[in-house]
Amino acid sequence: MGAASMLQWDELCVVAVPGDAVLGVFPAQLTSMLTSALSSAGFVVGHAGLYQALAMFAVAYFIIGMTVLSVCAIATNGALDAGGAYYMISRALGPEFGGSIGIMFFLANVCGSALYVLGLVEAVVDSFGIPPGQKVGTGVHVLPQSYWYELLYGTVLLALCLVVCLVGASIYAKATFLIFLIVAGVLGTILISFFATQPLGVPIRLPHFNVSETENGSFTGFSLATLRENLGGGYGVDYTTGQVMSFSSVFAVMFNGCTGIMAGSNMSGDLKRPSYSIPRGTISAVLFTYLVYNLLAFLMCATCNRILLQKDYGFLRDISIFPPLVTVGIYAATLSAAMSNLIGASRILYALARDDLFGRALALAKKTSSSGNPVMAVILSWLVVQLVLFSGKLNTIAGVVTTFFLLVYATVNLACLALEWASAPNFRPTFRYFTWHTCLLGIAGCCVMMFLISPVSASASLGFLLVLLLALHYLSPSSTWGYISQALIFHQVRKYLLMLDVRKDHVKFWRPQMLLMVQNPRGSARLIDFVNDLKKSGLYVLGHVELQDLDMLPSDPLQPQQDSWLNLVDKLNVKAFVSLTLAPSVRHGVRQLLFTSGLGGMRPNTLVLGFYDDAEPQDGLAQHPAFTSAREEVPLGFPPLRAPTAPKLLSAREYVGIVADALKMLRNVLLARQLESLDKAWELRRAASPPPTIHVWPVNLLRPDSARYADTCSLFLLQMACVLNMARAWRRARLRLFLCVEAGAMPHAQEEKLRQLLKDLRIQAQIQLVPWDAITRLHWQTCRGPPGGPAGEVEEEEEEEGSVNFPVNAAQVSDEYVCAANKLVLEQSPAPAVRFLYLPRPPADTSLYPLYLHQLELLTRGLGPTVLVHGVSAVTSTQL
């Protein structure tokens, strides 16, 4: 058997036997493994010599052994259903990996079955075919030879395999056990022949290149000279292909005989105790055949000269004490391997169909007989194999088939590695002789062998796998199997959260971490989207307070709502977490979320609230592009919006109290007004020039006597406007910074100072001077306290020290002044996409909360989308 032909004997077939005894797995696996050893050992030793051959066997079986350990670990971790490798991978790595690997494994088994059938046809025709040039056969050479005749022979043999597989696993197991006995007899005969056969010359009968027709090989019997001659390598020309062999090419051919260790797990659905039989049968067969490989290599090197080993790969028939038994054994084992691949492919196809990963495309394969045999999957697999038979010689795709098998084995190792690294408590395999090191070695070994055997096939297989992965990722339905990726992510996130030390925080690496309070998502869709642009890769939490008392309820009412909120996050395509809580009041609920949201160093540092006013809520969710473009319904689970006449869930005093609470807890505060009127798509994509603008007012308009631009709050406001401008959707917008100046206050010096600040902060913004003498004059005419009085002094001191006794800002300005300030802001044209204004601290006197809120409403009335900002922490840095 030549190097190319040996690609046709490359399977290990483990059969499933009802009754589930280890002997039901072990014999069938040994059948093909022994056949592979008998057919390829002479080829390997003839070219590589004994030393290199032993090294090849050790490396190959080391790789196979690592994969076997992973198979055994997964097979003993819970119930194993039909589908074998597909079932293991899909339940560990998810439907995308499982489905793509399942298809590739199905195709590999289909092509493998065709390879065996054509290999058997080739062997039969070589032995019994009419020689070329003769019209009438003589003796045993009675079979006509042509493409169509060979296709007919293959179809008949495949039909025989189909009949056995349709009857079921029981008759297949019995047939395989009978074949095992034959192959075991062949092995025994050959071992005896090495000792019983006398030295003889073996004529080279097979077609070959560059070899004299009269040259004979020699069986010398046990000879020290022959052994010494065969110790070193002697790579020559493969007479079947005309190619010069090398270490890598010989190793690739030998390794092809070791790529069927999953065939038994494919039949896992027919086993009573797969977790018992598969590990014991597989490991026993691998160890036994490894010993046989080494024993045969030594016996061949000690008894056969290199000419015989290199020029006649079928020499074992010539030296056997009973040659017909060798021929019958090889024929029987090849037929068994073809059946093994056919029945394995049908089980994989049935498992794929049952999981509905490909929808109606595989619906027919679900049908089974009364005994549970997936007859339609068997018939469909047979049809695909029959189509492959039309291709004729399949040595050209044998490398692809082997690569498919190796890719499956690498993925099984990956699944075991992922389960081990995830450290999930439910991963408790009873087979413990593995570690993550063995999984990594298995993955590396399989990948190296893929590219060693055929770089082109390996690249093509990986590309095909990637296409299947992408297709299943976007088209397959979600599963309930559990995703190992989630366990791995949890494991890594927990590790890195523990490493995230809040004591090492530095202002250079500050980022906003938002807690957005949402009463009803129907009225806050655009606000949710806007805050998503503000977070700058930071933490983003959607908070919601349910006003109920758990003591009065039979169960937690938040659990049924969780899915609706998570679906909302998915549909809006925002990177946010969801945090729901029960509380007797909204204020208490917000306190809870501020205290408890987040974990470790990832906690909200900024609270975002919608504005408290009398505007009628609008259902922005129904008009959101996420639902209108896909023509999907708004997700259920969210109640209708509050009617305009219905009472609010919190009072004005409680609302301002939430702001005060957040500032006491050293959280920055953002109040967003009319953000639902912000049409971001229109504002940012309109073709008209100039581009949209973001107006920034870093001065406290309710405190005209302290128009500072470099305090903590002003810098935080400037930072938030800059963060918004850095978001991808807002990069086309331009920042416009308004500098309020009075006559005689050297406005150009102030402008230059502010420009230098912007340069130090690396913020690009246009500065616009705004005279506000008339506004400040109105303030001094109508203010309720003299400038520079005690109130101003107290406020200055308290702001410097960060005291919690807030100044009574609201008592110092009149409504007339606030309206004038509102008009000043409104007159700056062109109208921006959004405005950022300075949010004053609430007054210390809680009785003034309604007045404070009233003046904020006057200040922002009619301004369109506006964000009021108050910062309590330093967030800007001029250092490298």
CSV table of C-alpha atoms in Angstrom, one decimal, residues 251-528:
chain,number,residue,atom,x,y,z
A,251,PHE,CA,5.3,11.6,9.5
A,252,ALA,CA,2.1,13.1,7.9
A,253,VAL,CA,1.3,9.7,6.2
A,254,MET,CA,1.8,7.9,9.5
A,255,PHE,CA,-0.2,10.4,11.5
A,256,ASN,CA,-3.1,9.9,9.1
A,257,GLY,CA,-3.6,6.5,10.7
A,258,CYS,CA,-4.2,8.1,14.1
A,259,THR,CA,-7.0,10.6,13.3
A,260,GLY,CA,-10.1,8.6,14.2
A,261,ILE,CA,-10.2,8.6,18.0
A,262,MET,CA,-13.6,10.3,18.0
A,263,ALA,CA,-15.5,7.7,16.0
A,264,GLY,CA,-16.6,5.9,19.2
A,265,SER,CA,-17.9,9.1,20.8
A,266,ASN,CA,-20.0,9.7,17.7
A,267,MET,CA,-22.0,6.6,18.8
A,268,SER,CA,-22.4,7.9,22.3
A,269,GLY,CA,-26.2,8.1,22.0
A,270,ASP,CA,-26.4,4.3,21.6
A,271,LEU,CA,-24.3,3.5,24.7
A,272,LYS,CA,-25.8,2.6,28.0
A,273,ARG,CA,-22.8,4.0,29.9
A,274,PRO,CA,-20.7,6.2,27.5
A,275,SER,CA,-18.8,7.7,30.5
A,276,TYR,CA,-17.6,4.3,31.4
A,277,SER,CA,-16.9,2.7,28.0
A,278,ILE,CA,-15.4,5.5,26.0
A,279,PRO,CA,-12.5,6.3,28.3
A,280,ARG,CA,-11.6,2.7,29.0
A,281,GLY,CA,-12.0,1.5,25.4
A,282,THR,CA,-10.2,4.4,23.9
A,283,ILE,CA,-7.3,4.5,26.2
A,284,SER,CA,-6.8,0.7,26.0
A,285,ALA,CA,-6.9,0.7,22.2
A,286,VAL,CA,-4.4,3.6,22.0
A,287,LEU,CA,-1.9,2.0,24.4
A,288,PHE,CA,-2.2,-1.4,22.7
A,289,THR,CA,-1.7,-0.1,19.2
A,290,TYR,CA,1.2,2.0,20.3
A,291,LEU,CA,2.9,-1.1,21.6
A,292,VAL,CA,2.0,-2.9,18.4
A,293,TYR,CA,3.5,-0.1,16.2
A,294,ASN,CA,6.8,-0.3,18.1
A,295,LEU,CA,6.9,-4.1,18.1
A,296,LEU,CA,6.2,-4.2,14.3
A,297,ALA,CA,8.8,-1.5,13.7
A,298,PHE,CA,11.5,-3.5,15.5
A,299,LEU,CA,10.6,-6.8,13.9
A,300,MET,CA,10.5,-5.3,10.4
A,301,CYS,CA,13.9,-3.6,10.9
A,302,ALA,CA,15.4,-6.8,12.1
A,303,THR,CA,14.1,-9.1,9.3
A,304,CYS,CA,13.5,-7.0,6.1
A,305,ASN,CA,16.0,-5.1,4.0
A,306,ARG,CA,15.4,-1.5,3.0
A,307,ILE,CA,14.6,-2.4,-0.6
A,308,LEU,CA,11.7,-4.6,0.5
A,309,LEU,CA,10.4,-2.0,3.0
A,310,GLN,CA,10.6,0.9,0.5
A,311,LYS,CA,9.5,-0.8,-2.7
A,312,ASP,CA,6.7,-3.2,-1.7
A,313,TYR,CA,4.3,-1.8,0.9
A,314,GLY,CA,2.3,-5.1,0.8
A,315,PHE,CA,5.2,-7.3,1.7
A,316,LEU,CA,3.5,-8.7,4.7
A,317,ARG,CA,1.3,-10.9,2.5
A,318,ASP,CA,4.4,-12.3,0.9
A,319,ILE,CA,6.1,-13.3,4.2
A,320,SER,CA,2.9,-14.5,5.9
A,321,ILE,CA,2.5,-18.2,6.6
A,322,PHE,CA,-1.1,-17.8,5.3
A,323,PRO,CA,-1.2,-14.9,2.8
A,324,PRO,CA,-5.0,-15.1,2.0
A,325,LEU,CA,-5.8,-14.2,5.6
A,326,VAL,CA,-3.9,-10.9,5.4
A,327,THR,CA,-5.8,-9.9,2.2
A,328,VAL,CA,-9.2,-10.9,3.8
A,329,GLY,CA,-8.3,-9.0,7.0
A,330,ILE,CA,-7.5,-5.8,5.2
A,331,TYR,CA,-10.6,-6.0,3.1
A,332,ALA,CA,-12.8,-6.7,6.2
A,333,ALA,CA,-11.2,-3.9,8.2
A,334,THR,CA,-11.6,-1.4,5.4
A,335,LEU,CA,-15.3,-2.3,5.0
A,336,SER,CA,-15.7,-1.9,8.8
A,337,ALA,CA,-14.1,1.5,8.7
A,338,ALA,CA,-16.4,2.6,5.9
A,339,MET,CA,-19.4,1.5,7.9
A,340,SER,CA,-18.0,3.2,11.0
A,341,ASN,CA,-17.7,6.5,9.2
A,342,LEU,CA,-21.1,6.2,7.6
A,343,ILE,CA,-22.9,5.5,10.9
A,344,GLY,CA,-20.8,8.1,12.7
A,345,ALA,CA,-21.8,10.7,10.1
A,346,SER,CA,-25.5,9.8,10.5
A,347,ARG,CA,-25.4,10.2,14.2
A,348,ILE,CA,-23.7,13.7,13.9
A,349,LEU,CA,-26.3,14.7,11.3
A,350,TYR,CA,-29.1,13.5,13.6
A,351,ALA,CA,-27.8,15.5,16.5
A,352,LEU,CA,-27.5,18.6,14.4
A,353,ALA,CA,-31.0,18.3,13.2
A,354,ARG,CA,-32.4,17.6,16.6
A,355,ASP,CA,-30.8,20.8,17.9
A,356,ASP,CA,-32.4,22.9,15.2
A,357,LEU,CA,-29.3,24.9,14.5
A,358,PHE,CA,-30.0,24.9,10.8
A,359,GLY,CA,-33.7,25.2,10.9
A,360,ARG,CA,-35.8,23.4,8.3
A,361,ALA,CA,-32.7,22.5,6.2
A,362,LEU,CA,-32.1,19.4,8.4
A,363,ALA,CA,-35.7,18.7,9.5
A,364,LEU,CA,-35.9,15.5,7.6
A,365,ALA,CA,-32.9,14.0,9.5
A,366,LYS,CA,-34.9,14.0,12.7
A,367,LYS,CA,-37.0,11.1,11.7
A,368,THR,CA,-36.2,7.8,13.5
A,369,SER,CA,-37.4,4.2,13.4
A,370,SER,CA,-39.5,2.6,16.1
A,371,SER,CA,-36.3,1.4,17.8
A,372,GLY,CA,-34.8,4.9,17.8
A,373,ASN,CA,-32.4,4.4,14.8
A,374,PRO,CA,-32.1,7.7,12.9
A,375,VAL,CA,-32.9,6.1,9.5
A,376,MET,CA,-33.4,9.3,7.6
A,377,ALA,CA,-30.0,10.6,8.8
A,378,VAL,CA,-28.4,7.4,7.7
A,379,ILE,CA,-30.1,7.6,4.2
A,380,LEU,CA,-29.1,11.3,3.8
A,381,SER,CA,-25.5,10.5,4.8
A,382,TRP,CA,-25.4,7.6,2.4
A,383,LEU,CA,-26.6,9.9,-0.4
A,384,VAL,CA,-23.8,12.4,0.3
A,385,VAL,CA,-21.2,9.6,0.4
A,386,GLN,CA,-22.6,8.4,-2.9
A,387,LEU,CA,-22.2,11.8,-4.4
A,388,VAL,CA,-18.6,11.9,-3.2
A,389,LEU,CA,-18.0,8.6,-4.9
A,390,PHE,CA,-18.6,10.2,-8.3
A,391,SER,CA,-15.4,12.1,-7.7
A,392,GLY,CA,-13.4,8.9,-8.2
A,393,LYS,CA,-10.0,9.0,-6.6
A,394,LEU,CA,-10.1,11.0,-3.4
A,395,ASN,CA,-6.4,11.2,-2.5
A,396,THR,CA,-6.5,14.8,-3.6
A,397,ILE,CA,-8.9,15.7,-0.7
A,398,ALA,CA,-7.6,13.2,1.8
A,399,GLY,CA,-5.5,16.0,3.4
A,400,VAL,CA,-8.6,18.1,3.8
A,401,VAL,CA,-10.4,15.2,5.5
A,402,THR,CA,-7.6,14.6,7.9
A,403,THR,CA,-7.4,18.3,8.6
A,404,PHE,CA,-11.1,18.4,9.4
A,405,PHE,CA,-10.5,15.6,11.9
A,406,LEU,CA,-7.6,17.4,13.5
A,407,LEU,CA,-9.6,20.6,13.7
A,408,VAL,CA,-12.3,18.7,15.6
A,409,TYR,CA,-9.7,17.3,18.0
A,410,ALA,CA,-8.2,20.7,18.6
A,411,THR,CA,-11.6,22.0,19.4
A,412,VAL,CA,-12.3,19.2,21.8
A,413,ASN,CA,-9.1,20.1,23.6
A,414,LEU,CA,-10.2,23.8,23.5
A,415,ALA,CA,-13.5,22.9,25.1
A,416,CYS,CA,-11.8,20.9,27.9
A,417,LEU,CA,-9.4,23.8,28.4
A,418,ALA,CA,-12.2,26.3,28.6
A,419,LEU,CA,-14.1,24.2,31.1
A,420,GLU,CA,-10.9,23.8,33.2
A,421,TRP,CA,-10.0,27.5,33.1
A,422,ALA,CA,-13.6,28.5,33.9
A,423,SER,CA,-13.4,26.6,37.2
A,424,ALA,CA,-17.1,26.1,37.3
A,425,PRO,CA,-18.2,24.0,40.3
A,426,ASN,CA,-20.2,21.7,38.1
A,427,PHE,CA,-17.2,20.6,36.0
A,428,ARG,CA,-16.4,17.5,38.0
A,429,PRO,CA,-15.3,14.8,35.6
A,430,THR,CA,-14.7,11.4,37.2
A,431,PHE,CA,-11.7,11.1,34.9
A,432,ARG,CA,-9.1,13.3,36.6
A,433,TYR,CA,-5.9,12.4,34.7
A,434,PHE,CA,-5.7,15.7,32.8
A,435,THR,CA,-4.8,19.3,33.4
A,436,TRP,CA,-5.0,22.5,31.4
A,437,HIS,CA,-1.4,21.8,30.3
A,438,THR,CA,-2.4,18.6,28.5
A,439,CYS,CA,-5.2,20.5,26.8
A,440,LEU,CA,-2.8,23.2,25.6
A,441,LEU,CA,-0.4,20.5,24.3
A,442,GLY,CA,-3.2,18.8,22.5
A,443,ILE,CA,-4.3,22.0,20.8
A,444,ALA,CA,-0.7,22.9,19.8
A,445,GLY,CA,0.0,19.4,18.5
A,446,CYS,CA,-3.2,19.2,16.4
A,447,CYS,CA,-2.5,22.7,14.9
A,448,VAL,CA,1.1,21.8,14.1
A,449,MET,CA,0.1,18.5,12.5
A,450,MET,CA,-2.7,20.3,10.4
A,451,PHE,CA,-0.1,22.5,8.7
A,452,LEU,CA,2.5,19.8,8.6
A,453,ILE,CA,0.2,17.5,6.7
A,454,SER,CA,-1.2,20.1,4.3
A,455,PRO,CA,-0.8,23.8,4.8
A,456,VAL,CA,-3.3,24.5,2.0
A,457,SER,CA,-5.9,22.2,3.4
A,458,ALA,CA,-5.3,23.6,6.9
A,459,SER,CA,-5.8,27.2,5.7
A,460,ALA,CA,-8.9,26.2,3.8
A,461,SER,CA,-10.4,24.4,6.7
A,462,LEU,CA,-9.8,27.3,9.1
A,463,GLY,CA,-11.4,29.6,6.5
A,464,PHE,CA,-14.4,27.3,6.2
A,465,LEU,CA,-14.7,27.1,10.0
A,466,LEU,CA,-14.7,30.9,10.2
A,467,VAL,CA,-17.5,31.2,7.6
A,468,LEU,CA,-19.6,28.7,9.5
A,469,LEU,CA,-19.0,30.4,12.8
A,470,LEU,CA,-20.1,33.8,11.5
A,471,ALA,CA,-23.2,32.3,9.8
A,472,LEU,CA,-24.3,30.5,12.9
A,473,HIS,CA,-23.5,33.5,15.1
A,474,TYR,CA,-25.9,35.7,13.2
A,475,LEU,CA,-28.5,33.1,12.0
A,476,SER,CA,-28.8,30.4,14.6
A,477,PRO,CA,-31.4,30.7,17.4
A,478,SER,CA,-30.3,31.2,21.0
A,479,SER,CA,-29.8,28.1,23.0
A,480,THR,CA,-30.3,27.1,26.6
A,481,TRP,CA,-27.2,25.0,26.9
A,482,GLY,CA,-25.1,27.6,28.7
A,483,TYR,CA,-22.1,29.3,27.2
A,484,ILE,CA,-18.6,28.6,28.4
A,485,SER,CA,-17.7,32.1,27.3
A,486,GLN,CA,-19.9,33.5,30.1
A,487,ALA,CA,-18.1,31.4,32.7
A,488,LEU,CA,-14.7,32.4,31.3
A,489,ILE,CA,-15.7,36.1,31.3
A,490,PHE,CA,-16.9,35.8,34.8
A,491,HIS,CA,-13.7,34.2,35.9
A,492,GLN,CA,-11.5,36.9,34.3
A,493,VAL,CA,-13.7,39.8,35.3
A,494,ARG,CA,-13.6,38.7,38.9
A,495,LYS,CA,-9.8,38.4,38.8
A,496,TYR,CA,-9.3,41.8,37.3
A,497,LEU,CA,-11.9,43.5,39.5
A,498,LEU,CA,-9.9,42.3,42.5
A,499,MET,CA,-6.9,43.8,40.9
A,500,LEU,CA,-8.7,47.2,40.4
A,501,ASP,CA,-7.6,49.0,43.5
A,502,VAL,CA,-9.5,52.3,44.1
A,503,ARG,CA,-6.5,53.5,46.2
A,504,LYS,CA,-4.5,53.7,43.0
A,505,ASP,CA,-7.0,55.9,41.1
A,506,HIS,CA,-5.4,58.9,39.4
A,507,VAL,CA,-7.1,61.8,37.8
A,508,LYS,CA,-5.2,61.2,34.5
A,509,PHE,CA,-7.2,58.0,34.0
A,510,TRP,CA,-10.5,59.2,35.3
A,511,ARG,CA,-13.6,58.3,33.2
A,512,PRO,CA,-17.3,58.9,33.8
A,513,GLN,CA,-19.2,56.0,35.4
A,514,MET,CA,-22.9,56.7,35.0
A,515,LEU,CA,-25.9,55.8,37.0
A,516,LEU,CA,-29.0,56.9,35.0
A,517,MET,CA,-32.3,56.8,36.9
A,518,VAL,CA,-35.1,55.7,34.6
A,519,GLN,CA,-38.8,55.7,35.7
A,520,ASN,CA,-40.1,54.3,32.5
A,521,PRO,CA,-38.0,53.5,29.4
A,522,ARG,CA,-40.8,54.5,27.1
A,523,GLY,CA,-40.2,58.1,27.9
A,524,SER,CA,-36.4,58.0,28.2
A,525,ALA,CA,-35.1,56.2,25.1
A,526,ARG,CA,-33.1,59.1,23.7
A,527,LEU,CA,-31.8,60.0,27.1
A,528,ILE,CA,-30.5,56.4,27.5
